[in-house]
């Protein structure tokens, strides 16, 4: 029988997940169908009960349900627990197990696409929301030099510094002005905020005047592919790393959790790029 997989989010209309997962299922020869389900926040518990009742084999979870869903599933793995959010659910014989592939997808993409050894690098994280927590957790689990976090709301940085302590990694907070003044201290700068995302493509989270040539600017945003933040970094001799790899890798890792099969990453990337109107990069 054809298995059913899905995405739980609100809204889900523009999601590219159905496109890449359905293509991956047919490409590896698995009979399955992936659909996007628009679930209102107050219906989330019923939706999860529905997954069990209908025998849906697995799903992705996206905004705004990644945190709330944790209380309705049966088990959460260590990584997702540390991140405090679930983006992938596997239905294991009626038991719903939660994982988080966002952070690992990001770190894989950063390493693959920049060809850098990140273990001794000094990182600057811009933002302290859910996406920042996923990325920081994955970086800490992998092992990095040190970490500085800047955020408009300074209070939100504290729990992330606590997380770094658990991994014995040096971590500091800084204001935007401090960061801009000392920008040459950082090897990798990561924008985890939505600043610069389409349609507000002229916005940038930071002034990059003092960027060190050769530093890596990385953006979680993939629409547009080259944000203003990345373009400015390139102008100043920095290397740029776009958010598309994270999107593809998190999807591929979810697919692996469900099927045990590694899908063709390049094919997924190509589909996303076609949809975004870009070319392979
Ligand atoms: P996500 O799960 O995508 O990380 P989030 O948890 O709402 O979403 O976090 C959004 C992040 O982007 C936060 O760090 C937020 O800063 P605040 O904590 O001060 O809200 C940051 N952010 C979003 N819009 C911003 C803006 N216009 N200026 C500065 N920071 C912004």
PDB file of N, CA, C and O and ligand atoms in Angstrom, residues 63 127-132 151-153 156 192-195, ligand 1:
ATOM      1  N   UNK A  63       6.888  25.959  11.021  1.00  0.00           N
ATOM      2  CA  UNK A  63       6.328  27.111  11.726  1.00  0.00           C
ATOM      3  C   UNK A  63       4.804  27.066  11.679  1.00  0.00           C
ATOM      4  O   UNK A  63       4.251  26.808  10.612  1.00  0.00           O
ATOM      5  N   UNK A 127      21.013  36.789  15.914  1.00  0.00           N
ATOM      6  CA  UNK A 127      19.680  36.284  16.220  1.00  0.00           C
ATOM      7  C   UNK A 127      19.737  35.271  17.359  1.00  0.00           C
ATOM      8  O   UNK A 127      20.786  34.643  17.591  1.00  0.00           O
ATOM      9  N   UNK A 128      18.621  35.140  18.058  1.00  0.00           N
ATOM     10  CA  UNK A 128      18.591  34.223  19.205  1.00  0.00           C
ATOM     11  C   UNK A 128      17.233  33.537  19.312  1.00  0.00           C
ATOM     12  O   UNK A 128      16.772  33.197  20.395  1.00  0.00           O
ATOM     13  N   UNK A 129      16.588  33.315  18.161  1.00  0.00           N
ATOM     14  CA  UNK A 129      15.287  32.655  18.148  1.00  0.00           C
ATOM     15  C   UNK A 129      15.436  31.145  17.947  1.00  0.00           C
ATOM     16  O   UNK A 129      16.501  30.571  18.197  1.00  0.00           O
ATOM     17  N   UNK A 130      14.372  30.519  17.475  1.00  0.00           N
ATOM     18  CA  UNK A 130      14.365  29.070  17.288  1.00  0.00           C
ATOM     19  C   UNK A 130      15.405  28.594  16.284  1.00  0.00           C
ATOM     20  O   UNK A 130      16.089  27.593  16.512  1.00  0.00           O
ATOM     21  N   UNK A 131      15.543  29.324  15.185  1.00  0.00           N
ATOM     22  CA  UNK A 131      16.503  28.910  14.154  1.00  0.00           C
ATOM     23  C   UNK A 131      17.928  28.999  14.699  1.00  0.00           C
ATOM     24  O   UNK A 131      18.757  28.108  14.456  1.00  0.00           O
ATOM     25  N   UNK A 132      18.200  30.067  15.471  1.00  0.00           N
ATOM     26  CA  UNK A 132      19.534  30.224  16.065  1.00  0.00           C
ATOM     27  C   UNK A 132      19.823  29.051  16.995  1.00  0.00           C
ATOM     28  O   UNK A 132      20.923  28.483  16.976  1.00  0.00           O
ATOM     29  N   UNK A 151      21.818  39.886  19.482  1.00  0.00           N
ATOM     30  CA  UNK A 151      20.381  39.873  19.195  1.00  0.00           C
ATOM     31  C   UNK A 151      19.754  41.179  19.635  1.00  0.00           C
ATOM     32  O   UNK A 151      20.210  41.792  20.603  1.00  0.00           O
ATOM     33  N   UNK A 152      18.742  41.596  18.892  1.00  0.00           N
ATOM     34  CA  UNK A 152      18.023  42.831  19.237  1.00  0.00           C
ATOM     35  C   UNK A 152      17.560  42.761  20.689  1.00  0.00           C
ATOM     36  O   UNK A 152      17.750  43.680  21.457  1.00  0.00           O
ATOM     37  N   UNK A 153      16.955  41.622  21.080  1.00  0.00           N
ATOM     38  CA  UNK A 153      16.499  41.442  22.459  1.00  0.00           C
ATOM     39  C   UNK A 153      17.577  40.658  23.206  1.00  0.00           C
ATOM     40  O   UNK A 153      17.711  39.444  23.037  1.00  0.00           O
ATOM     41  N   UNK A 156      17.228  37.216  25.332  1.00  0.00           N
ATOM     42  CA  UNK A 156      17.052  35.905  24.687  1.00  0.00           C
ATOM     43  C   UNK A 156      18.378  35.176  24.481  1.00  0.00           C
ATOM     44  O   UNK A 156      18.404  33.999  24.126  1.00  0.00           O
ATOM     45  N   UNK A 192      20.743  34.279  11.376  1.00  0.00           N
ATOM     46  CA  UNK A 192      19.627  33.350  11.634  1.00  0.00           C
ATOM     47  C   UNK A 192      18.305  34.105  11.710  1.00  0.00           C
ATOM     48  O   UNK A 192      17.276  33.492  11.983  1.00  0.00           O
ATOM     49  N   UNK A 193      18.335  35.417  11.523  1.00  0.00           N
ATOM     50  CA  UNK A 193      17.087  36.186  11.576  1.00  0.00           C
ATOM     51  C   UNK A 193      16.423  36.194  10.193  1.00  0.00           C
ATOM     52  O   UNK A 193      17.005  35.709   9.221  1.00  0.00           O
ATOM     53  N   UNK A 194      15.237  36.775  10.137  1.00  0.00           N
ATOM     54  CA  UNK A 194      14.547  36.839   8.839  1.00  0.00           C
ATOM     55  C   UNK A 194      14.885  38.134   8.100  1.00  0.00           C
ATOM     56  O   UNK A 194      14.294  38.412   7.045  1.00  0.00           O
ATOM     57  N   UNK A 195      15.837  38.901   8.619  1.00  0.00           N
ATOM     58  CA  UNK A 195      16.168  40.194   7.997  1.00  0.00           C
ATOM     59  C   UNK A 195      16.858  39.960   6.648  1.00  0.00           C
ATOM     60  O   UNK A 195      17.903  39.308   6.588  1.00  0.00           O
TER      61      UNK A 195
HETATM   62  P1  LIG B   1      12.962  31.653  14.103  1.00  0.00           P
HETATM   63  O1  LIG B   1      12.357  30.364  14.598  1.00  0.00           O
HETATM   64  O2  LIG B   1      12.895  31.813  12.606  1.00  0.00           O
HETATM   65  O3  LIG B   1      14.330  31.875  14.656  1.00  0.00           O
HETATM   66  P2  LIG B   1      11.992  33.509  16.043  1.00  0.00           P
HETATM   67  O4  LIG B   1      12.173  32.501  17.124  1.00  0.00           O
HETATM   68  O5  LIG B   1      10.782  34.391  16.060  1.00  0.00           O
HETATM   69  O6  LIG B   1      11.992  32.815  14.616  1.00  0.00           O
HETATM   70  O7  LIG B   1      13.320  34.444  16.020  1.00  0.00           O
HETATM   71  C1  LIG B   1      13.514  35.455  15.096  1.00  0.00           C
HETATM   72  C2  LIG B   1      14.887  36.102  15.311  1.00  0.00           C
HETATM   73  O8  LIG B   1      15.069  37.164  14.361  1.00  0.00           O
HETATM   74  C3  LIG B   1      15.062  36.767  16.675  1.00  0.00           C
HETATM   75  O9  LIG B   1      16.403  36.720  17.053  1.00  0.00           O
HETATM   76  C4  LIG B   1      14.604  38.188  16.387  1.00  0.00           C
HETATM   77  O10 LIG B   1      15.081  39.149  17.292  1.00  0.00           O
HETATM   78  P3  LIG B   1      14.286  39.419  18.695  1.00  0.00           P
HETATM   79  O11 LIG B   1      14.624  38.262  19.574  1.00  0.00           O
HETATM   80  O12 LIG B   1      14.793  40.695  19.176  1.00  0.00           O
HETATM   81  O13 LIG B   1      12.817  39.447  18.320  1.00  0.00           O
HETATM   82  C5  LIG B   1      15.227  38.407  15.037  1.00  0.00           C
HETATM   83  N1  LIG B   1      14.564  39.459  14.266  1.00  0.00           N
HETATM   84  C6  LIG B   1      13.480  39.318  13.471  1.00  0.00           C
HETATM   85  N2  LIG B   1      13.162  40.504  12.908  1.00  0.00           N
HETATM   86  C7  LIG B   1      14.081  41.403  13.342  1.00  0.00           C
HETATM   87  C8  LIG B   1      14.324  42.806  13.100  1.00  0.00           C
HETATM   88  N3  LIG B   1      13.532  43.507  12.274  1.00  0.00           N
HETATM   89  N4  LIG B   1      15.375  43.387  13.702  1.00  0.00           N
HETATM   90  C9  LIG B   1      16.190  42.690  14.532  1.00  0.00           C
HETATM   91  N5  LIG B   1      16.015  41.377  14.811  1.00  0.00           N
HETATM   92  C10 LIG B   1      14.977  40.735  14.224  1.00  0.00           C
END
